[in-house]
Amino acid sequence: MTDTSAYLLPAPRALCAVFLLAVPWVALAADTHDAAGNRLESLIEQPGTAPPPTLEGGDPDMAQAVSPLYCTADRAWCARLSASRNNPRPSLQVQEFVPGEPEPRDRHVGYTGPERDGRFQVWPYLLRLAPGLGAPSAPTDPAQAAFENVVVGVIVERTTGYSGGGASSSTLLLETIYHTDEGAETSSVLSLPVAGQASIRACYGEQDAALRKGACHDEYRFSATLSLLPQGRGMPLLRYASTATRFPAFASRSRDSLATGALSDRDLRTARDPDCSFERTLRFDSGRYVAEPALPDCSEFTEL
């Protein structure tokens, strides 16, 4: 029996159009479109599709569902996480329902690398690309050219514990599923931090507590939103916006919190970090999304 709980985030029963990042979701204004005809749609959890708590029985290499099924409103596209007993790291199983075909076409997106070791959740949105977009070149086969290309994704949360605290970091991984003359293929197009938090340091006695005026933890928070820009005329233009804060106001993960002496009352406030609270346009270039201008180093907020 394989326990897949370490890879899965709890999912709400219904996915709303916009999420606050009190939990590690990336927020999007759903059901919108741009000038090119690209559409951003919510993925809605389908009732009765919750999987059993463990993987058991059957072929140990057979993929089994490890999350509920989420679908667009018209059920043309669905997605869920799947895994096997021999390979418990989840993959994203995307189903394309083609009119006239009795069974959906399954696409599996796998994830490797150390940054993918964490708790997985289906990204509760899907970008349906306008005709002719998403593939390196348009198929010459009319049947393949008629299929939609889409952008799908997962959010991966990693956590760690500290003496007196802990930290978490969530990353959004987006993939394009596109059609060629040979069939459907996938390509990684974006990896971005979308949430981070850390609670570090502690008071180890009355003297420490007095020096810090009872504020015994340094707190770091990072949250980000992603939205579809309406002026896009090719591959979707995306807006990436973040907010980062620290408490106490002077806190830094690179120096001792008491290096400058005891805290004052004016230190006991949450301060917005100006460098890591920003907006960027994400533009598709050479097969991936890139930020314009480049992203600042926010590892203090987004790394464990």
PDB file of C-alpha atoms in Angstrom:
ATOM      1  CA  MET A   1       0.000   0.000   0.000  1.00  0.00           C
ATOM      2  CA  THR A   2       1.373   3.403  -0.971  1.00  0.00           C
ATOM      3  CA  ASP A   3       0.504   6.578   0.946  1.00  0.00           C
ATOM      4  CA  THR A   4       0.055   9.461  -1.512  1.00  0.00           C
ATOM      5  CA  SER A   5      -1.054  12.007   1.104  1.00  0.00           C
ATOM      6  CA  ALA A   6       2.368  13.673   1.129  1.00  0.00           C
ATOM      7  CA  TYR A   7       1.786  14.722  -2.473  1.00  0.00           C
ATOM      8  CA  LEU A   8      -1.740  16.087  -2.183  1.00  0.00           C
ATOM      9  CA  LEU A   9      -3.175  19.375  -0.962  1.00  0.00           C
ATOM     10  CA  PRO A  10      -6.697  19.510   0.463  1.00  0.00           C
ATOM     11  CA  ALA A  11      -9.165  20.648  -2.200  1.00  0.00           C
ATOM     12  CA  PRO A  12     -12.329  22.652  -1.594  1.00  0.00           C
ATOM     13  CA  ARG A  13     -15.640  21.075  -2.587  1.00  0.00           C
ATOM     14  CA  ALA A  14     -16.367  23.879  -5.050  1.00  0.00           C
ATOM     15  CA  LEU A  15     -13.857  26.090  -6.808  1.00  0.00           C
ATOM     16  CA  CYS A  16     -14.782  29.751  -6.940  1.00  0.00           C
ATOM     17  CA  ALA A  17     -13.858  32.195  -9.686  1.00  0.00           C
ATOM     18  CA  VAL A  18     -11.306  34.028  -7.554  1.00  0.00           C
ATOM     19  CA  PHE A  19      -9.251  32.710  -4.637  1.00  0.00           C
ATOM     20  CA  LEU A  20      -7.537  34.538  -1.816  1.00  0.00           C
ATOM     21  CA  LEU A  21      -4.074  33.189  -1.124  1.00  0.00           C
ATOM     22  CA  ALA A  22      -4.642  32.308   2.500  1.00  0.00           C
ATOM     23  CA  VAL A  23      -4.138  28.850   1.002  1.00  0.00           C
ATOM     24  CA  PRO A  24      -1.593  28.187  -1.726  1.00  0.00           C
ATOM     25  CA  TRP A  25      -3.715  28.811  -4.792  1.00  0.00           C
ATOM     26  CA  VAL A  26      -2.864  31.241  -7.511  1.00  0.00           C
ATOM     27  CA  ALA A  27      -5.799  33.588  -7.991  1.00  0.00           C
ATOM     28  CA  LEU A  28      -7.269  34.351 -11.388  1.00  0.00           C
ATOM     29  CA  ALA A  29     -10.303  36.212 -12.613  1.00  0.00           C
ATOM     30  CA  ALA A  30     -11.928  33.234 -14.303  1.00  0.00           C
ATOM     31  CA  ASP A  31     -14.161  32.982 -17.373  1.00  0.00           C
ATOM     32  CA  THR A  32     -12.459  35.864 -19.185  1.00  0.00           C
ATOM     33  CA  HIS A  33     -11.068  36.213 -22.699  1.00  0.00           C
ATOM     34  CA  ASP A  34      -8.621  38.400 -24.599  1.00  0.00           C
ATOM     35  CA  ALA A  35      -8.501  40.059 -28.012  1.00  0.00           C
ATOM     36  CA  ALA A  36      -7.076  36.923 -29.648  1.00  0.00           C
ATOM     37  CA  GLY A  37      -9.880  34.702 -28.377  1.00  0.00           C
ATOM     38  CA  ASN A  38      -7.902  32.920 -25.637  1.00  0.00           C
ATOM     39  CA  ARG A  39     -10.222  32.010 -22.766  1.00  0.00           C
ATOM     40  CA  LEU A  40      -9.522  31.466 -19.087  1.00  0.00           C
ATOM     41  CA  GLU A  41     -12.025  29.062 -17.506  1.00  0.00           C
ATOM     42  CA  SER A  42     -12.580  27.607 -14.057  1.00  0.00           C
ATOM     43  CA  LEU A  43     -12.201  23.898 -13.452  1.00  0.00           C
ATOM     44  CA  ILE A  44     -15.067  22.700 -11.263  1.00  0.00           C
ATOM     45  CA  GLU A  45     -14.875  19.661  -8.997  1.00  0.00           C
ATOM     46  CA  GLN A  46     -17.217  16.923 -10.175  1.00  0.00           C
ATOM     47  CA  PRO A  47     -19.413  15.391  -7.439  1.00  0.00           C
ATOM     48  CA  GLY A  48     -18.740  11.797  -6.553  1.00  0.00           C
ATOM     49  CA  THR A  49     -15.206  11.702  -7.987  1.00  0.00           C
ATOM     50  CA  ALA A  50     -13.207  11.767  -4.741  1.00  0.00           C
ATOM     51  CA  PRO A  51     -10.662   8.904  -4.868  1.00  0.00           C
ATOM     52  CA  PRO A  52     -10.044   6.324  -2.119  1.00  0.00           C
ATOM     53  CA  PRO A  53      -7.471   7.396   0.494  1.00  0.00           C
ATOM     54  CA  THR A  54      -4.832   4.878  -0.623  1.00  0.00           C
ATOM     55  CA  LEU A  55      -3.631   3.111  -3.743  1.00  0.00           C
ATOM     56  CA  GLU A  56      -4.200  -0.592  -3.469  1.00  0.00           C
ATOM     57  CA  GLY A  57      -4.836  -3.676  -5.563  1.00  0.00           C
ATOM     58  CA  GLY A  58      -4.479  -4.176  -9.300  1.00  0.00           C
ATOM     59  CA  ASP A  59      -1.412  -3.618 -11.436  1.00  0.00           C
ATOM     60  CA  PRO A  60       1.224  -1.706  -9.380  1.00  0.00           C
ATOM     61  CA  ASP A  61       2.145   0.270 -12.517  1.00  0.00           C
ATOM     62  CA  MET A  62      -1.458   1.178 -13.358  1.00  0.00           C
ATOM     63  CA  ALA A  63      -2.316   4.855 -12.910  1.00  0.00           C
ATOM     64  CA  GLN A  64      -5.063   5.440 -10.349  1.00  0.00           C
ATOM     65  CA  ALA A  65      -6.841   8.666  -9.409  1.00  0.00           C
ATOM     66  CA  VAL A  66      -5.481  10.448  -6.328  1.00  0.00           C
ATOM     67  CA  SER A  67      -7.608  13.602  -6.573  1.00  0.00           C
ATOM     68  CA  PRO A  68     -11.174  14.454  -7.563  1.00  0.00           C
ATOM     69  CA  LEU A  69     -11.950  15.193 -11.200  1.00  0.00           C
ATOM     70  CA  TYR A  70     -12.200  18.861 -12.234  1.00  0.00           C
ATOM     71  CA  CYS A  71     -13.884  19.921 -15.494  1.00  0.00           C
ATOM     72  CA  THR A  72     -14.714  23.006 -17.496  1.00  0.00           C
ATOM     73  CA  ALA A  73     -18.378  24.039 -17.453  1.00  0.00           C
ATOM     74  CA  ASP A  74     -18.976  22.399 -20.849  1.00  0.00           C
ATOM     75  CA  ARG A  75     -17.020  19.276 -19.786  1.00  0.00           C
ATOM     76  CA  ALA A  76     -14.885  19.460 -22.912  1.00  0.00           C
ATOM     77  CA  TRP A  77     -11.762  19.303 -20.712  1.00  0.00           C
ATOM     78  CA  CYS A  78     -11.185  17.623 -17.356  1.00  0.00           C
ATOM     79  CA  ALA A  79      -8.124  17.137 -15.143  1.00  0.00           C
ATOM     80  CA  ARG A  80      -7.164  15.120 -12.098  1.00  0.00           C
ATOM     81  CA  LEU A  81      -4.029  13.837 -10.395  1.00  0.00           C
ATOM     82  CA  SER A  82      -3.108  10.194 -10.823  1.00  0.00           C
ATOM     83  CA  ALA A  83      -0.312   7.966  -9.515  1.00  0.00           C
ATOM     84  CA  SER A  84       0.617   4.305  -9.177  1.00  0.00           C
ATOM     85  CA  ARG A  85       1.944   2.214  -6.322  1.00  0.00           C
ATOM     86  CA  ASN A  86       5.307   1.895  -8.089  1.00  0.00           C
ATOM     87  CA  ASN A  87       5.452   5.615  -8.897  1.00  0.00           C
ATOM     88  CA  PRO A  88       3.649   7.574  -6.159  1.00  0.00           C
ATOM     89  CA  ARG A  89       4.684  10.999  -7.461  1.00  0.00           C
ATOM     90  CA  PRO A  90       1.477  12.325  -9.074  1.00  0.00           C
ATOM     91  CA  SER A  91       1.094  13.150 -12.734  1.00  0.00           C
ATOM     92  CA  LEU A  92      -1.591  15.380 -14.176  1.00  0.00           C
ATOM     93  CA  GLN A  93      -4.133  13.370 -16.152  1.00  0.00           C
ATOM     94  CA  VAL A  94      -5.938  15.642 -18.627  1.00  0.00           C
ATOM     95  CA  GLN A  95      -8.978  14.362 -20.488  1.00  0.00           C
ATOM     96  CA  GLU A  96     -10.080  15.847 -23.808  1.00  0.00           C
ATOM     97  CA  PHE A  97     -13.672  14.951 -24.723  1.00  0.00           C
ATOM     98  CA  VAL A  98     -13.999  14.958 -28.506  1.00  0.00           C
ATOM     99  CA  PRO A  99     -17.534  15.060 -29.973  1.00  0.00           C
ATOM    100  CA  GLY A 100     -18.455  11.728 -31.511  1.00  0.00           C
ATOM    101  CA  GLU A 101     -15.814   9.745 -29.579  1.00  0.00           C
ATOM    102  CA  PRO A 102     -17.157   7.499 -26.784  1.00  0.00           C
ATOM    103  CA  GLU A 103     -14.065   7.791 -24.578  1.00  0.00           C
ATOM    104  CA  PRO A 104     -11.967  10.845 -23.689  1.00  0.00           C
ATOM    105  CA  ARG A 105      -8.448  11.262 -24.981  1.00  0.00           C
ATOM    106  CA  ASP A 106      -6.073  11.034 -22.018  1.00  0.00           C
ATOM    107  CA  ARG A 107      -2.908  13.142 -21.711  1.00  0.00           C
ATOM    108  CA  HIS A 108      -0.481  12.589 -18.844  1.00  0.00           C
ATOM    109  CA  VAL A 109       1.897  15.339 -17.692  1.00  0.00           C
ATOM    110  CA  GLY A 110       4.689  14.088 -15.445  1.00  0.00           C
ATOM    111  CA  TYR A 111       6.765  16.142 -13.019  1.00  0.00           C
ATOM    112  CA  THR A 112      10.386  15.536 -12.042  1.00  0.00           C
ATOM    113  CA  GLY A 113      13.117  17.462 -10.222  1.00  0.00           C
ATOM    114  CA  PRO A 114      13.680  18.375  -6.563  1.00  0.00           C
ATOM    115  CA  GLU A 115      11.362  21.403  -6.709  1.00  0.00           C
ATOM    116  CA  ARG A 116       8.531  18.997  -7.612  1.00  0.00           C
ATOM    117  CA  ASP A 117       8.895  17.080  -4.342  1.00  0.00           C
ATOM    118  CA  GLY A 118       5.926  18.325  -2.380  1.00  0.00           C
ATOM    119  CA  ARG A 119       2.170  18.272  -2.050  1.00  0.00           C
ATOM    120  CA  PHE A 120       0.342  18.521  -5.369  1.00  0.00           C
ATOM    121  CA  GLN A 121      -2.947  20.194  -6.217  1.00  0.00           C
ATOM    122  CA  VAL A 122      -4.681  20.609  -9.566  1.00  0.00           C
ATOM    123  CA  TRP A 123      -4.525  24.243 -10.721  1.00  0.00           C
ATOM    124  CA  PRO A 124      -8.256  25.046 -10.739  1.00  0.00           C
ATOM    125  CA  TYR A 125      -8.186  26.874 -14.077  1.00  0.00           C
ATOM    126  CA  LEU A 126      -7.561  26.097 -17.736  1.00  0.00           C
ATOM    127  CA  LEU A 127      -6.508  28.380 -20.589  1.00  0.00           C
ATOM    128  CA  ARG A 128      -8.198  27.421 -23.850  1.00  0.00           C
ATOM    129  CA  LEU A 129      -6.036  28.809 -26.623  1.00  0.00           C
ATOM    130  CA  ALA A 130      -7.369  30.455 -29.757  1.00  0.00           C
ATOM    131  CA  PRO A 131      -7.170  28.406 -32.995  1.00  0.00           C
ATOM    132  CA  GLY A 132      -3.620  28.149 -34.311  1.00  0.00           C
ATOM    133  CA  LEU A 133      -1.966  29.072 -31.008  1.00  0.00           C
ATOM    134  CA  GLY A 134       0.085  26.933 -28.643  1.00  0.00           C
ATOM    135  CA  ALA A 135       1.971  24.661 -31.072  1.00  0.00           C
ATOM    136  CA  PRO A 136       5.429  25.423 -32.504  1.00  0.00           C
ATOM    137  CA  SER A 137       3.874  25.034 -35.956  1.00  0.00           C
ATOM    138  CA  ALA A 138       0.325  24.457 -37.133  1.00  0.00           C
ATOM    139  CA  PRO A 139      -0.550  20.855 -38.070  1.00  0.00           C
ATOM    140  CA  THR A 140      -1.041  20.195 -41.776  1.00  0.00           C
ATOM    141  CA  ASP A 141      -3.546  17.443 -40.916  1.00  0.00           C
ATOM    142  CA  PRO A 142      -6.962  19.175 -40.783  1.00  0.00           C
ATOM    143  CA  ALA A 143      -8.195  16.738 -38.134  1.00  0.00           C
ATOM    144  CA  GLN A 144      -5.314  17.596 -35.782  1.00  0.00           C
ATOM    145  CA  ALA A 145      -5.566  21.307 -36.591  1.00  0.00           C
ATOM    146  CA  ALA A 146      -9.206  21.268 -35.496  1.00  0.00           C
ATOM    147  CA  PHE A 147      -8.372  20.251 -31.914  1.00  0.00           C
ATOM    148  CA  GLU A 148      -7.986  22.840 -29.157  1.00  0.00           C
ATOM    149  CA  ASN A 149      -4.652  23.524 -27.493  1.00  0.00           C
ATOM    150  CA  VAL A 150      -4.772  24.315 -23.779  1.00  0.00           C
ATOM    151  CA  VAL A 151      -2.621  25.394 -20.832  1.00  0.00           C
ATOM    152  CA  VAL A 152      -3.050  23.360 -17.644  1.00  0.00           C
ATOM    153  CA  GLY A 153      -1.131  23.184 -14.398  1.00  0.00           C
ATOM    154  CA  VAL A 154      -0.490  22.085 -10.848  1.00  0.00           C
ATOM    155  CA  ILE A 155       0.522  23.874  -7.663  1.00  0.00           C
ATOM    156  CA  VAL A 156       3.241  22.190  -5.613  1.00  0.00           C
ATOM    157  CA  GLU A 157       3.673  23.081  -1.939  1.00  0.00           C
ATOM    158  CA  ARG A 158       6.846  22.248  -0.010  1.00  0.00           C
ATOM    159  CA  THR A 159       7.193  22.607   3.757  1.00  0.00           C
ATOM    160  CA  THR A 160       9.916  22.399   6.365  1.00  0.00           C
ATOM    161  CA  GLY A 161      10.160  22.732  10.135  1.00  0.00           C
ATOM    162  CA  TYR A 162      12.458  24.900  12.206  1.00  0.00           C
ATOM    163  CA  SER A 163      13.184  25.033  15.907  1.00  0.00           C
ATOM    164  CA  GLY A 164      10.310  27.221  17.042  1.00  0.00           C
ATOM    165  CA  GLY A 165       8.759  27.643  13.609  1.00  0.00           C
ATOM    166  CA  GLY A 166       8.470  26.449  10.021  1.00  0.00           C
ATOM    167  CA  ALA A 167       8.070  27.510   6.421  1.00  0.00           C
ATOM    168  CA  SER A 168       6.147  26.646   3.252  1.00  0.00           C
ATOM    169  CA  SER A 169       6.545  27.573  -0.393  1.00  0.00           C
ATOM    170  CA  SER A 170       4.128  27.006  -3.292  1.00  0.00           C
ATOM    171  CA  THR A 171       5.056  26.951  -6.980  1.00  0.00           C
ATOM    172  CA  LEU A 172       2.763  27.059 -10.010  1.00  0.00           C
ATOM    173  CA  LEU A 173       3.815  24.804 -12.895  1.00  0.00           C
ATOM    174  CA  LEU A 174       2.033  25.365 -16.216  1.00  0.00           C
ATOM    175  CA  GLU A 175       2.127  23.085 -19.254  1.00  0.00           C
ATOM    176  CA  THR A 176       0.780  23.502 -22.774  1.00  0.00           C
ATOM    177  CA  ILE A 177      -0.978  20.547 -24.375  1.00  0.00           C
ATOM    178  CA  TYR A 178      -0.838  21.075 -28.123  1.00  0.00           C
ATOM    179  CA  HIS A 179      -1.592  19.054 -31.247  1.00  0.00           C
ATOM    180  CA  THR A 180       0.789  18.177 -34.078  1.00  0.00           C
ATOM    181  CA  ASP A 181       0.478  15.938 -37.115  1.00  0.00           C
ATOM    182  CA  GLU A 182       1.757  13.101 -34.914  1.00  0.00           C
ATOM    183  CA  GLY A 183      -0.775  13.708 -32.127  1.00  0.00           C
ATOM    184  CA  ALA A 184      -0.826  15.561 -28.801  1.00  0.00           C
ATOM    185  CA  GLU A 185       2.355  16.728 -27.090  1.00  0.00           C
ATOM    186  CA  THR A 186       3.138  18.675 -23.907  1.00  0.00           C
ATOM    187  CA  SER A 187       5.588  21.434 -23.092  1.00  0.00           C
ATOM    188  CA  SER A 188       6.502  23.182 -19.821  1.00  0.00           C
ATOM    189  CA  VAL A 189       5.882  26.921 -20.200  1.00  0.00           C
ATOM    190  CA  LEU A 190       5.979  28.485 -16.710  1.00  0.00           C
ATOM    191  CA  SER A 191       7.271  27.947 -13.174  1.00  0.00           C
ATOM    192  CA  LEU A 192       6.567  30.709 -10.664  1.00  0.00           C
ATOM    193  CA  PRO A 193       6.305  31.082  -6.869  1.00  0.00           C
ATOM    194  CA  VAL A 194       2.734  31.894  -5.887  1.00  0.00           C
ATOM    195  CA  ALA A 195       2.794  31.665  -2.086  1.00  0.00           C
ATOM    196  CA  GLY A 196       5.319  31.547   0.717  1.00  0.00           C
ATOM    197  CA  GLN A 197       5.361  31.921   4.450  1.00  0.00           C
ATOM    198  CA  ALA A 198       7.902  31.465   7.203  1.00  0.00           C
ATOM    199  CA  SER A 199       7.819  31.735  10.962  1.00  0.00           C
ATOM    200  CA  ILE A 200      11.348  31.620  12.335  1.00  0.00           C
ATOM    201  CA  ARG A 201      13.338  32.409  15.460  1.00  0.00           C
ATOM    202  CA  ALA A 202      12.041  32.035  18.985  1.00  0.00           C
ATOM    203  CA  CYS A 203      12.430  33.373  22.514  1.00  0.00           C
ATOM    204  CA  TYR A 204      14.536  31.101  24.698  1.00  0.00           C
ATOM    205  CA  GLY A 205      13.789  32.664  28.032  1.00  0.00           C
ATOM    206  CA  GLU A 206      12.424  35.746  29.738  1.00  0.00           C
ATOM    207  CA  GLN A 207      15.336  37.927  28.638  1.00  0.00           C
ATOM    208  CA  ASP A 208      14.760  37.105  24.951  1.00  0.00           C
ATOM    209  CA  ALA A 209      11.047  37.765  25.363  1.00  0.00           C
ATOM    210  CA  ALA A 210      11.739  41.131  26.978  1.00  0.00           C
ATOM    211  CA  LEU A 211      14.213  42.176  24.259  1.00  0.00           C
ATOM    212  CA  ARG A 212      11.646  41.316  21.595  1.00  0.00           C
ATOM    213  CA  LYS A 213       8.690  42.773  23.514  1.00  0.00           C
ATOM    214  CA  GLY A 214       6.966  39.397  23.383  1.00  0.00           C
ATOM    215  CA  ALA A 215       7.141  39.185  19.551  1.00  0.00           C
ATOM    216  CA  CYS A 216       9.147  35.994  19.541  1.00  0.00           C
ATOM    217  CA  HIS A 217       8.821  35.058  15.868  1.00  0.00           C
ATOM    218  CA  ASP A 218       9.902  36.742  12.654  1.00  0.00           C
ATOM    219  CA  GLU A 219       7.081  36.334  10.139  1.00  0.00           C
ATOM    220  CA  TYR A 220       7.459  36.429   6.346  1.00  0.00           C
ATOM    221  CA  ARG A 221       4.551  36.272   3.884  1.00  0.00           C
ATOM    222  CA  PHE A 222       4.404  36.203   0.077  1.00  0.00           C
ATOM    223  CA  SER A 223       1.317  35.882  -2.124  1.00  0.00           C
ATOM    224  CA  ALA A 224       0.847  36.273  -5.863  1.00  0.00           C
ATOM    225  CA  THR A 225      -1.965  36.517  -8.377  1.00  0.00           C
ATOM    226  CA  LEU A 226      -2.047  35.737 -12.069  1.00  0.00           C
ATOM    227  CA  SER A 227      -4.565  37.166 -14.525  1.00  0.00           C
ATOM    228  CA  LEU A 228      -5.260  37.203 -18.247  1.00  0.00           C
ATOM    229  CA  LEU A 229      -4.604  40.584 -19.880  1.00  0.00           C
ATOM    230  CA  PRO A 230      -7.387  41.519 -22.315  1.00  0.00           C
ATOM    231  CA  GLN A 231      -5.122  43.143 -24.927  1.00  0.00           C
ATOM    232  CA  GLY A 232      -3.276  39.947 -25.884  1.00  0.00           C
ATOM    233  CA  ARG A 233      -3.422  39.209 -29.623  1.00  0.00           C
ATOM    234  CA  GLY A 234      -1.291  36.046 -29.803  1.00  0.00           C
ATOM    235  CA  MET A 235      -0.357  33.666 -27.021  1.00  0.00           C
ATOM    236  CA  PRO A 236      -2.016  34.935 -23.827  1.00  0.00           C
ATOM    237  CA  LEU A 237      -0.435  37.874 -22.036  1.00  0.00           C
ATOM    238  CA  LEU A 238      -0.449  37.281 -18.286  1.00  0.00           C
ATOM    239  CA  ARG A 239      -0.200  39.706 -15.384  1.00  0.00           C
ATOM    240  CA  TYR A 240       1.767  38.486 -12.359  1.00  0.00           C
ATOM    241  CA  ALA A 241       1.369  40.580  -9.183  1.00  0.00           C
ATOM    242  CA  SER A 242       2.789  39.884  -5.746  1.00  0.00           C
ATOM    243  CA  THR A 243       2.726  41.208  -2.198  1.00  0.00           C
ATOM    244  CA  ALA A 244       5.456  40.463   0.369  1.00  0.00           C
ATOM    245  CA  THR A 245       5.477  41.449   4.041  1.00  0.00           C
ATOM    246  CA  ARG A 246       7.672  40.983   7.093  1.00  0.00           C
ATOM    247  CA  PHE A 247       7.131  41.253  10.857  1.00  0.00           C
ATOM    248  CA  PRO A 248       8.746  42.863  12.813  1.00  0.00           C
ATOM    249  CA  ALA A 249       9.265  45.666  10.315  1.00  0.00           C
ATOM    250  CA  PHE A 250      13.075  45.309  10.237  1.00  0.00           C
ATOM    251  CA  ALA A 251      13.189  41.475  10.131  1.00  0.00           C
ATOM    252  CA  SER A 252      15.734  39.846   7.822  1.00  0.00           C
ATOM    253  CA  ARG A 253      16.559  36.191   7.305  1.00  0.00           C
ATOM    254  CA  SER A 254      20.187  37.111   6.616  1.00  0.00           C
ATOM    255  CA  ARG A 255      21.020  38.657  10.007  1.00  0.00           C
ATOM    256  CA  ASP A 256      20.406  38.164  13.722  1.00  0.00           C
ATOM    257  CA  SER A 257      17.105  39.720  14.727  1.00  0.00           C
ATOM    258  CA  LEU A 258      18.691  41.264  17.818  1.00  0.00           C
ATOM    259  CA  ALA A 259      21.891  42.452  16.133  1.00  0.00           C
ATOM    260  CA  THR A 260      20.709  46.059  16.368  1.00  0.00           C
ATOM    261  CA  GLY A 261      19.508  45.776  19.966  1.00  0.00           C
ATOM    262  CA  ALA A 262      16.125  45.399  21.614  1.00  0.00           C
ATOM    263  CA  LEU A 263      12.948  45.937  19.636  1.00  0.00           C
ATOM    264  CA  SER A 264      11.051  49.179  19.995  1.00  0.00           C
ATOM    265  CA  ASP A 265       7.319  49.724  19.770  1.00  0.00           C
ATOM    266  CA  ARG A 266       7.714  51.099  16.253  1.00  0.00           C
ATOM    267  CA  ASP A 267       9.294  47.790  15.164  1.00  0.00           C
ATOM    268  CA  LEU A 268       6.155  45.836  16.090  1.00  0.00           C
ATOM    269  CA  ARG A 269       4.346  46.278  12.806  1.00  0.00           C
ATOM    270  CA  THR A 270       3.965  44.377   9.557  1.00  0.00           C
ATOM    271  CA  ALA A 271       5.952  46.077   6.776  1.00  0.00           C
ATOM    272  CA  ARG A 272       5.365  45.671   3.055  1.00  0.00           C
ATOM    273  CA  ASP A 273       8.559  44.822   1.196  1.00  0.00           C
ATOM    274  CA  PRO A 274       8.835  47.240  -1.770  1.00  0.00           C
ATOM    275  CA  ASP A 275      11.149  45.061  -3.872  1.00  0.00           C
ATOM    276  CA  CYS A 276       9.053  41.894  -3.712  1.00  0.00           C
ATOM    277  CA  SER A 277       5.660  43.619  -3.980  1.00  0.00           C
ATOM    278  CA  PHE A 278       5.422  44.194  -7.710  1.00  0.00           C
ATOM    279  CA  GLU A 279       3.579  43.699 -11.006  1.00  0.00           C
ATOM    280  CA  ARG A 280       5.015  42.124 -14.146  1.00  0.00           C
ATOM    281  CA  THR A 281       3.741  41.220 -17.604  1.00  0.00           C
ATOM    282  CA  LEU A 282       4.473  37.630 -18.625  1.00  0.00           C
ATOM    283  CA  ARG A 283       5.009  37.308 -22.356  1.00  0.00           C
ATOM    284  CA  PHE A 284       5.380  34.065 -24.321  1.00  0.00           C
ATOM    285  CA  ASP A 285       8.820  33.939 -25.938  1.00  0.00           C
ATOM    286  CA  SER A 286      10.758  30.992 -27.438  1.00  0.00           C
ATOM    287  CA  GLY A 287       8.473  28.384 -25.932  1.00  0.00           C
ATOM    288  CA  ARG A 288       8.188  29.780 -22.382  1.00  0.00           C
ATOM    289  CA  TYR A 289       6.712  32.673 -20.459  1.00  0.00           C
ATOM    290  CA  VAL A 290       9.204  35.348 -19.422  1.00  0.00           C
ATOM    291  CA  ALA A 291       8.698  38.349 -17.156  1.00  0.00           C
ATOM    292  CA  GLU A 292       9.144  41.906 -18.425  1.00  0.00           C
ATOM    293  CA  PRO A 293      11.133  43.320 -16.704  1.00  0.00           C
ATOM    294  CA  ALA A 294      12.946  40.423 -15.025  1.00  0.00           C
ATOM    295  CA  LEU A 295      11.753  39.274 -11.596  1.00  0.00           C
ATOM    296  CA  PRO A 296      13.647  40.430  -8.484  1.00  0.00           C
ATOM    297  CA  ASP A 297      15.271  37.985  -6.071  1.00  0.00           C
ATOM    298  CA  CYS A 298      12.553  37.204  -3.519  1.00  0.00           C
ATOM    299  CA  SER A 299      14.051  34.005  -2.137  1.00  0.00           C
ATOM    300  CA  GLU A 300      13.807  35.447   1.380  1.00  0.00           C
ATOM    301  CA  PHE A 301      10.032  35.037   1.016  1.00  0.00           C
ATOM    302  CA  THR A 302       9.689  32.153  -1.441  1.00  0.00           C
ATOM    303  CA  GLU A 303      12.392  29.648  -0.449  1.00  0.00           C
ATOM    304  CA  LEU A 304      12.359  27.295   2.536  1.00  0.00           C
TER     305      LEU A 304
END
